[in-house]
XYZ file of C-alpha atoms in Angstrom:
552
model
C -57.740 43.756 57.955
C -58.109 42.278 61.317
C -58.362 38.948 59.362
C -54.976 39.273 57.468
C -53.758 40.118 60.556
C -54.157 36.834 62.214
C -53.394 34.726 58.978
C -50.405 36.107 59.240
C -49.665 35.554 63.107
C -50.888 32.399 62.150
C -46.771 31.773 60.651
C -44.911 33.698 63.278
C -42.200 31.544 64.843
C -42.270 31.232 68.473
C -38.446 32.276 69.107
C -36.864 30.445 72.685
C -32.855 31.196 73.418
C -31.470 29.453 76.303
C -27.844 30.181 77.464
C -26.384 27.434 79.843
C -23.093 28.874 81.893
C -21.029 27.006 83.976
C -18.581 27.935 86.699
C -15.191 27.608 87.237
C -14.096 26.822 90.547
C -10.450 26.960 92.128
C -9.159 25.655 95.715
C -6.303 26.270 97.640
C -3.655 23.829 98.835
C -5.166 24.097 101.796
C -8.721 23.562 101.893
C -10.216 19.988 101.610
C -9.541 18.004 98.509
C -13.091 16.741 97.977
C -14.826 18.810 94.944
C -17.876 18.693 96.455
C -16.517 20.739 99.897
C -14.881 22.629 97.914
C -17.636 24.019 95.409
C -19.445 24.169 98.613
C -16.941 26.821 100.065
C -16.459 29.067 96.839
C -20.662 28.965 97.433
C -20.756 30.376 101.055
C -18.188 33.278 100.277
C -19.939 33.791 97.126
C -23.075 34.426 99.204
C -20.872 36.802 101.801
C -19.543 38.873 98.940
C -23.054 39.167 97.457
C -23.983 40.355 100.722
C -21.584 42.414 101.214
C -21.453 44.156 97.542
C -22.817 47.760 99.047
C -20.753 50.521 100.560
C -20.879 50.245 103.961
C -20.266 52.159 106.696
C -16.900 51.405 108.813
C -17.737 49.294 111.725
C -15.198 50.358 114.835
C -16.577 48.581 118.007
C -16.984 44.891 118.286
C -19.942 45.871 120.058
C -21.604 46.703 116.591
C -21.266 43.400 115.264
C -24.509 42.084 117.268
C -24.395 38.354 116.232
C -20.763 37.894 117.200
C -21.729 35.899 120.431
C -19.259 37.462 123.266
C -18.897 33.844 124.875
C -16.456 33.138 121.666
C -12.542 33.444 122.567
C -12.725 34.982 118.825
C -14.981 37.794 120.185
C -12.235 39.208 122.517
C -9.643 38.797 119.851
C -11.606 40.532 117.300
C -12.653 43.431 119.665
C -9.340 44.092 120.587
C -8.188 44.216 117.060
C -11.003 46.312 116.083
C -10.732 48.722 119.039
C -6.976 49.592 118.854
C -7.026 49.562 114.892
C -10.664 50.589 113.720
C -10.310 47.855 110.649
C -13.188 46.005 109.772
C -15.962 46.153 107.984
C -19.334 45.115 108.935
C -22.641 44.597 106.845
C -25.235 47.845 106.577
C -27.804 46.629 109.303
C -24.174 46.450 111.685
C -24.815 42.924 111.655
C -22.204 39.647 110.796
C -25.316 38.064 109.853
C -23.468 34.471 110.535
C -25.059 31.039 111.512
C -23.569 27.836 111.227
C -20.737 27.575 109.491
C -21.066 30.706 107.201
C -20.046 32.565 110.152
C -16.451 31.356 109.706
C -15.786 32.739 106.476
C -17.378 36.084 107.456
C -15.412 36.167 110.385
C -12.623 35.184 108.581
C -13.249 37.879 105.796
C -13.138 40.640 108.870
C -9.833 39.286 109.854
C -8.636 39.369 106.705
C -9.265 42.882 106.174
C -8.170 44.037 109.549
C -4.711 42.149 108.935
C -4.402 44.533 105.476
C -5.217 47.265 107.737
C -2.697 46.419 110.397
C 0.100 45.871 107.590
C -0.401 49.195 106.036
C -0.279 50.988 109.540
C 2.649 49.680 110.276
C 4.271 50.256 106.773
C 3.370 54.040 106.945
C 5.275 53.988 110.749
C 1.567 55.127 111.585
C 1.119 52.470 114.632
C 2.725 49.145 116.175
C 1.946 46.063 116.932
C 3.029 44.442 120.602
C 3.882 41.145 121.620
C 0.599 40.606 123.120
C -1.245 42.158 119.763
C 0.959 39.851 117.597
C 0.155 36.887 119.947
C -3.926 37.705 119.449
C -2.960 37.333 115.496
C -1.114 34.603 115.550
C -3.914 32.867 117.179
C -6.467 34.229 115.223
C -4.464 33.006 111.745
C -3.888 29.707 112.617
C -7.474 29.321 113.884
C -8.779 30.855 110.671
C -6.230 29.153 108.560
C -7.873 27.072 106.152
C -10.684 29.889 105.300
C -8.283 32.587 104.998
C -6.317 30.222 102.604
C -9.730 29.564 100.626
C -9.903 33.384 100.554
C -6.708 34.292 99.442
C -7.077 31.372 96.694
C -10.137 33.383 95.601
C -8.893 36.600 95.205
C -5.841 34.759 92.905
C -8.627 33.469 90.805
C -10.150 36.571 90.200
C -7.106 38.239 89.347
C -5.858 35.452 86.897
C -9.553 35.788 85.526
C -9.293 39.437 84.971
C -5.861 38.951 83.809
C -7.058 36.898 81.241
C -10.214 38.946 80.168
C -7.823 41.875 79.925
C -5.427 40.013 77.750
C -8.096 39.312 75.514
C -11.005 41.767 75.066
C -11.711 43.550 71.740
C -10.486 46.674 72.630
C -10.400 49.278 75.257
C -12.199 51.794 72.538
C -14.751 50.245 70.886
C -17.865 48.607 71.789
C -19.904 46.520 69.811
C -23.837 46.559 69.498
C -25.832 43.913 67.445
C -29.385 44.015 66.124
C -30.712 41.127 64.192
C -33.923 40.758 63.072
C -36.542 37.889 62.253
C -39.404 39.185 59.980
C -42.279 36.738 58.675
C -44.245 39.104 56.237
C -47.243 38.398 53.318
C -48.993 41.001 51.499
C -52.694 40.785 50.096
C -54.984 42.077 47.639
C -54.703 42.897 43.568
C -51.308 44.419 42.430
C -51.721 48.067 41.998
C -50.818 49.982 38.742
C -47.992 51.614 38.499
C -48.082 52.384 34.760
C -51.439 54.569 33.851
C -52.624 51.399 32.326
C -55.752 49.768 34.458
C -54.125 46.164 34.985
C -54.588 45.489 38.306
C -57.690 42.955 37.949
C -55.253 39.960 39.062
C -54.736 39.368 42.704
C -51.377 39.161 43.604
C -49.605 35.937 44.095
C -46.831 36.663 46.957
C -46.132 33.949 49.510
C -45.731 34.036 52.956
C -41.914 34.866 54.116
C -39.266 34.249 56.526
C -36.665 36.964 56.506
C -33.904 38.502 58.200
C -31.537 41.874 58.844
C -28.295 41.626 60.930
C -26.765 44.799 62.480
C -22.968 44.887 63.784
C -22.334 48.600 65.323
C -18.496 49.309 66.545
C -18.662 52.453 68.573
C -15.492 54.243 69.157
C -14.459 56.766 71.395
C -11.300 58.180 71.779
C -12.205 61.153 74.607
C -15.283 59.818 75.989
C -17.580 62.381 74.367
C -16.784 61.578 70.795
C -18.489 58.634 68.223
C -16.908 56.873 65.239
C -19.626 54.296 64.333
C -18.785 51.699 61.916
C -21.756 49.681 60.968
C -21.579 46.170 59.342
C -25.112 45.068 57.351
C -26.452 42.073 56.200
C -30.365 41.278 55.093
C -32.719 39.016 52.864
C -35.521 40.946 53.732
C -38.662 41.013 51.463
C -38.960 43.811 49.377
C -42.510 45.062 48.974
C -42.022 47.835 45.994
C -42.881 48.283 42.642
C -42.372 44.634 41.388
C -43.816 42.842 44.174
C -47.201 45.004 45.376
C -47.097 47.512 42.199
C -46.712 50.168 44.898
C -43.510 51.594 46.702
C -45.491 52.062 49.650
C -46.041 48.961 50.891
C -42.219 48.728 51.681
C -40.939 47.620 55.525
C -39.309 50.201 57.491
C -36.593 48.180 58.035
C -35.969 46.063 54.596
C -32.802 44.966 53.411
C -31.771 42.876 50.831
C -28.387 42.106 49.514
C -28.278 38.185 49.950
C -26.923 38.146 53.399
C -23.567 39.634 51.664
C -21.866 41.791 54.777
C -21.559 45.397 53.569
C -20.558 48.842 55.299
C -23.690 50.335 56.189
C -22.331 53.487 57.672
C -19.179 55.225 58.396
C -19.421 58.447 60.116
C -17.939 60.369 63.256
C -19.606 62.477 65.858
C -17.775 65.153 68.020
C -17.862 67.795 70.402
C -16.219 71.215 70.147
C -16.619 73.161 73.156
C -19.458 73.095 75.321
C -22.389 73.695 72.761
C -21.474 71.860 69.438
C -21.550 68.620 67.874
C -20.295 67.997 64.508
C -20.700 64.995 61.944
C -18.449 64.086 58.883
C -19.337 60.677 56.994
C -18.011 59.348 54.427
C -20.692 56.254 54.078
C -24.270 55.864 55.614
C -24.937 59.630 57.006
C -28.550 60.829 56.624
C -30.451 63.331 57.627
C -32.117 61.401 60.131
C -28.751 61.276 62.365
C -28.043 64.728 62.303
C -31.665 66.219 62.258
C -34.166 65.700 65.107
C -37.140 63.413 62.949
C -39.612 64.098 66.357
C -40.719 60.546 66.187
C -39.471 58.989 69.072
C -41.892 56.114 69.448
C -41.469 54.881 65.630
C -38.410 56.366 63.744
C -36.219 53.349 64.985
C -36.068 50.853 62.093
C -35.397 47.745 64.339
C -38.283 48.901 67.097
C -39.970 51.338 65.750
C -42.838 51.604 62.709
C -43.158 48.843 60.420
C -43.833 50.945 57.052
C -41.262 53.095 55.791
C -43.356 56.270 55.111
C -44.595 56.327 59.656
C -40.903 56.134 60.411
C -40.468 60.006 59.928
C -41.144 62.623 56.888
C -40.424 61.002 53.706
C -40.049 64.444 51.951
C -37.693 66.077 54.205
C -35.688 62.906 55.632
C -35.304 60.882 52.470
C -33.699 62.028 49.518
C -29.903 62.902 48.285
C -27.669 61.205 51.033
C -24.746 59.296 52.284
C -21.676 61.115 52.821
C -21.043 65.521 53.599
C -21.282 66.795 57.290
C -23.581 68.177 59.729
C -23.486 70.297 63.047
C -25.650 70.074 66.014
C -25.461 73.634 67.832
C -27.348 73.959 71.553
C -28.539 77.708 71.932
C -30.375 77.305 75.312
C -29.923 74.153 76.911
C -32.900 71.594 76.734
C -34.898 74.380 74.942
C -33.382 75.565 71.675
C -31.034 74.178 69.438
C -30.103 74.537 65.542
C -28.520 71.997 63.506
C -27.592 72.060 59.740
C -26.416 69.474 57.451
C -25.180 69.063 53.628
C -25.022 65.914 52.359
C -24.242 64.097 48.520
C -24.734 60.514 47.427
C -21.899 60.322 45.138
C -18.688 61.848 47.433
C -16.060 59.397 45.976
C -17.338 59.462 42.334
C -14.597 61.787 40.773
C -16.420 61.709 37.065
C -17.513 65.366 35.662
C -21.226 66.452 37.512
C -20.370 64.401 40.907
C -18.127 64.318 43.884
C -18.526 66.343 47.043
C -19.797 69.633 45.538
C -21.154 68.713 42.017
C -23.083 65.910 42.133
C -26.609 65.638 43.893
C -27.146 67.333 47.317
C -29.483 68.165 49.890
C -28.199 70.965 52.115
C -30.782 71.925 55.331
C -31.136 73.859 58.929
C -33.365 72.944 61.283
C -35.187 74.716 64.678
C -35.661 72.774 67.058
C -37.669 74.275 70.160
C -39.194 72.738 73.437
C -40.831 75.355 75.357
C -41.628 72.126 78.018
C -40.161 68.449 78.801
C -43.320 66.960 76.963
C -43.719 69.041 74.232
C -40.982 69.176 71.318
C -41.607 71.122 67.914
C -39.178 71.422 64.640
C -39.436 73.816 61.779
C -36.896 72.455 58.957
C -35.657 73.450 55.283
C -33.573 71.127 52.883
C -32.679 72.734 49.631
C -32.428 69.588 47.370
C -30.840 69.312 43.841
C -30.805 65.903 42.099
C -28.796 65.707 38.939
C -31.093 63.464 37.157
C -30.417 59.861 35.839
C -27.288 59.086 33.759
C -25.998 55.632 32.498
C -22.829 54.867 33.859
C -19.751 52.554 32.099
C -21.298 49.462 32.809
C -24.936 50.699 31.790
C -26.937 51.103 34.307
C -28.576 53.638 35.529
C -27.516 55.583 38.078
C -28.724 59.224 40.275
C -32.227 58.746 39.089
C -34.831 61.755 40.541
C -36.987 60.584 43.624
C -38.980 63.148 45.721
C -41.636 60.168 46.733
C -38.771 59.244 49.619
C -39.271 55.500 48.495
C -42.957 55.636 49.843
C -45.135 55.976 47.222
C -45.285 55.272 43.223
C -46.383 57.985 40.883
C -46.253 61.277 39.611
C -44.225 62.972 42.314
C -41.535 60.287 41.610
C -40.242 61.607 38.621
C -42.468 64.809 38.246
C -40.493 65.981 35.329
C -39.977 62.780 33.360
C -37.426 60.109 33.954
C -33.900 61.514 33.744
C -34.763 65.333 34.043
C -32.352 67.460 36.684
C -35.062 68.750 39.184
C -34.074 71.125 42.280
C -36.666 71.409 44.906
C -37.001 74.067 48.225
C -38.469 71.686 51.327
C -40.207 72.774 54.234
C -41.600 70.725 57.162
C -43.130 71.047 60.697
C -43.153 68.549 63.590
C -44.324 67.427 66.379
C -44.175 65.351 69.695
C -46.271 65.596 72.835
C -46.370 63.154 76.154
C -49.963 63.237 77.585
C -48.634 61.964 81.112
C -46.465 59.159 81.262
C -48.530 56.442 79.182
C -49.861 58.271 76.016
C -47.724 59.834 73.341
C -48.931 61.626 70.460
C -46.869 63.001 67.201
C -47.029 64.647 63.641
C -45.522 65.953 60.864
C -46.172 67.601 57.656
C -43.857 68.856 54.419
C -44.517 71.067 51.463
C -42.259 71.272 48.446
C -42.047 73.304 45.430
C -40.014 71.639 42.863
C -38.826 72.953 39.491
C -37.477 71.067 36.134
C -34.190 71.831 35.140
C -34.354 70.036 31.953
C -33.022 72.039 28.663
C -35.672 74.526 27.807
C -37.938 73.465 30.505
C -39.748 76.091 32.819
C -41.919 73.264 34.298
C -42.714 73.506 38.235
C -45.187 71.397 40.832
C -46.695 71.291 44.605
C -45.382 68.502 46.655
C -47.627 67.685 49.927
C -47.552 64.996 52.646
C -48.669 64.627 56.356
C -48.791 61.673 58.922
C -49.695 61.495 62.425
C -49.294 58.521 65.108
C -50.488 57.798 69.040
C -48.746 55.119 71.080
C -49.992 53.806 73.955
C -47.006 52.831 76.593
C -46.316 50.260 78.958
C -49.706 48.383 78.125
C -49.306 45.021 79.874
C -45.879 45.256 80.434
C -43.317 48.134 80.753
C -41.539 48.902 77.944
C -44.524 47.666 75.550
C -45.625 49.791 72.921
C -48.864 49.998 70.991
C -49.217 52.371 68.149
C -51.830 53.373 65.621
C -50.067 55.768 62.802
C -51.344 57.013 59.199
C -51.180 59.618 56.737
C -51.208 60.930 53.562
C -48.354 60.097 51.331
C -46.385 62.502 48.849
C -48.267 63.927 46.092
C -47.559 65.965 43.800
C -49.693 68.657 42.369
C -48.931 71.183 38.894
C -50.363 73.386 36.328
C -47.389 72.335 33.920
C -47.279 68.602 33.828
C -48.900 65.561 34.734
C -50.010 65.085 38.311
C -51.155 62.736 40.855
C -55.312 62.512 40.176
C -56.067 61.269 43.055
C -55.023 60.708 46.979
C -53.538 57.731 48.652
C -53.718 57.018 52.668
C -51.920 54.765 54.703
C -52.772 52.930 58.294
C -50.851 51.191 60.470
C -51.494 49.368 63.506
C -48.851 47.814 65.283
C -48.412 46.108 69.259
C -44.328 45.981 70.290
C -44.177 43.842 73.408
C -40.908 42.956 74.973
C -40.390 39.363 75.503
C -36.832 40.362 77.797
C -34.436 43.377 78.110
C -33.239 42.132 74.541
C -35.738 40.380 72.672
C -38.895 42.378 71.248
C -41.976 40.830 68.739
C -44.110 43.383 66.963
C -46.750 41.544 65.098
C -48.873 44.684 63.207
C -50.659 45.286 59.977
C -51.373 48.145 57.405
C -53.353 49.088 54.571
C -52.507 51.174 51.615
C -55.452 52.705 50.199
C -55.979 54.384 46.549
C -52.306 53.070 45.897
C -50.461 55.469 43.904
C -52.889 58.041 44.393
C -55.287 56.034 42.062
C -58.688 55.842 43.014
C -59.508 52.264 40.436
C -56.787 50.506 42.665
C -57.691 47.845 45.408
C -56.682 48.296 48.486
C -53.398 46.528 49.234
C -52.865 44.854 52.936
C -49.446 43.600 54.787
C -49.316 41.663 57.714
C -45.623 41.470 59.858
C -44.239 39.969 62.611
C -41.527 40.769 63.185
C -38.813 40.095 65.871
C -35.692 42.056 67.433
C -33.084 40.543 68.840
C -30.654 43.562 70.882
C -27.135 42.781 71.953
């Protein structure tokens, strides 16, 4: 495995972005006219604001400002000013922290701000301003004159700038979030069988990809505590299922592929109602996995997180009947205990007899989630799941076909009951998360089903069983890095009545996420699929990814 590994690192593009800005700069009438000066004075109050970008404490002696030299004329003007008015602002160490000739637009910043102070004192009829006191200003303008120009040309700047910016952002509401991803994939080893029919002699003959997804999320909130996410999709990426591998569960966690055509990925709202609730309606895109607590946190992220689909979370309780209904998150002791229930259908907007909101295919659940301590989190969750069983719609094809293998796995539990029979099925699951210290994570899960036909006549009725369980190691090398190794067994499905999965398949997965920057990320991993489709005479099947993240 380590082998396939490295062929396939072998092809992973070495991604470089460089962004070149450039400045505008702006002068006053009255500051030189050479561009050079100029950019050079924008530069040293640049520097002073950057200094001077904390909140500082209210400098009201002179005294304070221990590089102001007192042989200066300015000293005695500024001390006077400061003394009778208390205006100006020093740096945190009660330093001006001038030389040369920075110490001119510091100085001049001071004055500037004590002038502001002086105005609105004598607007509010708080204090005056003598002949002598208006004298000491007079002076102090003219000899400041050109930097307090340069200042007051900067401030105009930044308010046409902002002006500008406001005029045209994308909205006061909504903020967008992009994802896109780079994935260079290649599976190995004989295709498995699929069928019952021992054809899997010939090693496949995939080639080595380039792929992509592309993720455009508009968050809106209209209270500050509420979500309406809008999510725009588009993806080429290789699809390792059925037709490719002879397996389903050598699929990517993150696969999709519809030609780079931009689709609406999901459409659902998120709000508060008093203090303790949260509540989700979708009409496109909700799952399970948003309103339920998966316990993952290391891997259920499709763009970070596990590279197979089956180590993201529980493919028996997580993946079924989905898309559009409404869920609640309800807090019963805060950080501790919470419940949260969901129904959901996959055919809302079909108005044809046997679908819609309430007669079509569902999955309706509660969940438990407890944390009796910060490290340790535990779920207990039910889904009661009916699936209507495939139909051929007007344009013939099929449509609402049974799946209880959550897209991980090809076999018997996919269609226990035979292809097109109504099944209903009562889920149950336990999981798990635990932080050993600050660097090791460790997590688990495991679901049990009992599923019955609902075919004409039928009294027909199976086992359905699955576990997986991961560690990560964080921060190795660098913070933020992850390194996980995750596995488990994939659904299978057991009966006294039918046909059922002979044997047992396993899946490994090793994978190293490393953060090149706050917003790029490379995971190059492999796994290994073994008895595929719970078939003991099938090879072993291998995948090798890299793939990378781009955040924005």
């Amino acid at each position: 495995m380590i082998r396939l590994f490295w062929q396939a690192a072998k092809v992973a593009p070495v991604l470089f972005a460089a962004c070149l800005f450039s400045a505008n700069s702006a002068s006053a009438q009255s500051v030189p006219a050479d561009k050079e000066a100029v950019n050079q004075t924008l530069e040293q109050i640049n520097n002073y604001q950057q200094l001077n970008q904390n909140n500082q404490s209210q400098v009201t002696n002179v005294n304070q400002l221990r590089d102001v030299s007192p042989t200066d004329w300015a000293y005695e003007a500024l001390r006077s000013l400061v003394d009778r008015y208390g205006c100006i602002a020093g740096f945190p160490n009660q330093t001006y922290r001038g030389d040369q000739a920075l110490t001119r637009y510091e100085f001049a910043a001071g004055l500037n701000s004590c002038l502001n102070q002086i105005e609105r004192l004598i607007a509010s009829n708080s204090s005056s301003v003598d002949q002598e006191q208006l004298d000491t200003i007079n002076r102090l303008q003219q000899e400041f004159e050109a930097e307090l120009a340069t200042l007051g040309g900067r401030v105009d700047e930044i308010e046409s700038r902002t002006a500008v910016l406001e005029d045209s952002q994308f909205s006061t509401t909504t903020k967008l979030k992009g994802e896109a991803i780079f994935s260079v994939s290649d599976a190995f080893g004989d295709v498995a069988d699929n069928d019952g029919v021992e054809d899997n002699s010939d090693e496949n003959d995939l080639q080595t990809t380039l792929s992509n997804r592309v993720r455009l999320n508009f968050d809106t909130s209209f209270t500050g505590k509420d979500r309406l996410r809008a999510r725009l999709q588009a993806g080429n990426i290789t699809e390792y299922d059925n037709d490719a591998t002879g397996t389903n569960s050598t699929r990517l966690g993150y696969e999709n592929n519809n030609d780079n055509n931009i689709e609406i990925a999901d459409l659902h709202y998120r709000f508060p109602v008093g203090e303790k609730a949260n509540v989700w309606v979708g009409t496109e895109g909700l799952d399970l996995d948003d309103v339920f607590n998966v316990n993952n946190p290391q891997l259920e992220d499709s763009g970070t997180g596990a590279l197979t689909r089956f180590n993201r979370y529980n493919p028996l309780l997580f993946r079924g009947v989905e898309g559009a209904g409404a869920g609640v998150n309800l807090d019963i002791i805060e950080d501790k205990v919470g419940v949260n229930v969901a129904y959901l259908t996959d055919n809302a907007s079909d108005s044809s007899q046997g679908e819609g909101l309430f007669n079509g295919s569902y999955n309706a659940g509660a969940q438990l989630e407890f944390a009796p301590f910060e490290a340790l989190q535990l779920t207990a969750t039910y889904v009661r799941d009916y699936q209507s069983g495939s139909t051929v719609d007007d344009d013939g094809d099929v449509v609402g076909a049974v799946n209880y293998g959550g897209g991980t796995v090809s076999g018997a539990v996919v269609q226990p009951f035979g292809a097109g029979v109504a099944s209903k099925a009562d889920k149950f699951g336990l999981g798990a998360s635990f932080n050993v210290g600050e660097k090791i994570a460790l997590g688990a899960f495991g679901g049990y089903a009992n599923a019955d036909s609902l075919g004409a006549g039928d009294d027909q009725s199976g086992d359905i069983w699955t576990w997986g369980a991961n560690a990560s190691l964080l921060d190795l090398v660098k913070e933020g890095s992850v390194l996980s190794i995750a596995g488990g067994m994939l659904p299978r499905f057991t009966s006294d009545d039918v046909a059922e999965d002979e044997d047992t398949s396993y899946l490994v997965e090793a994978l190293y996420k490393f953060p090149l920057s706050d917003n790029i990320s490379i995971t190059p991993g492999a796994y290994a699929v073994f008895n595929a489709n719970h078939d003991t005479t099938n090879d072993t099947v291998y995948v090798g990814v890299v793939r990378t993240t781009f955040e924005f």
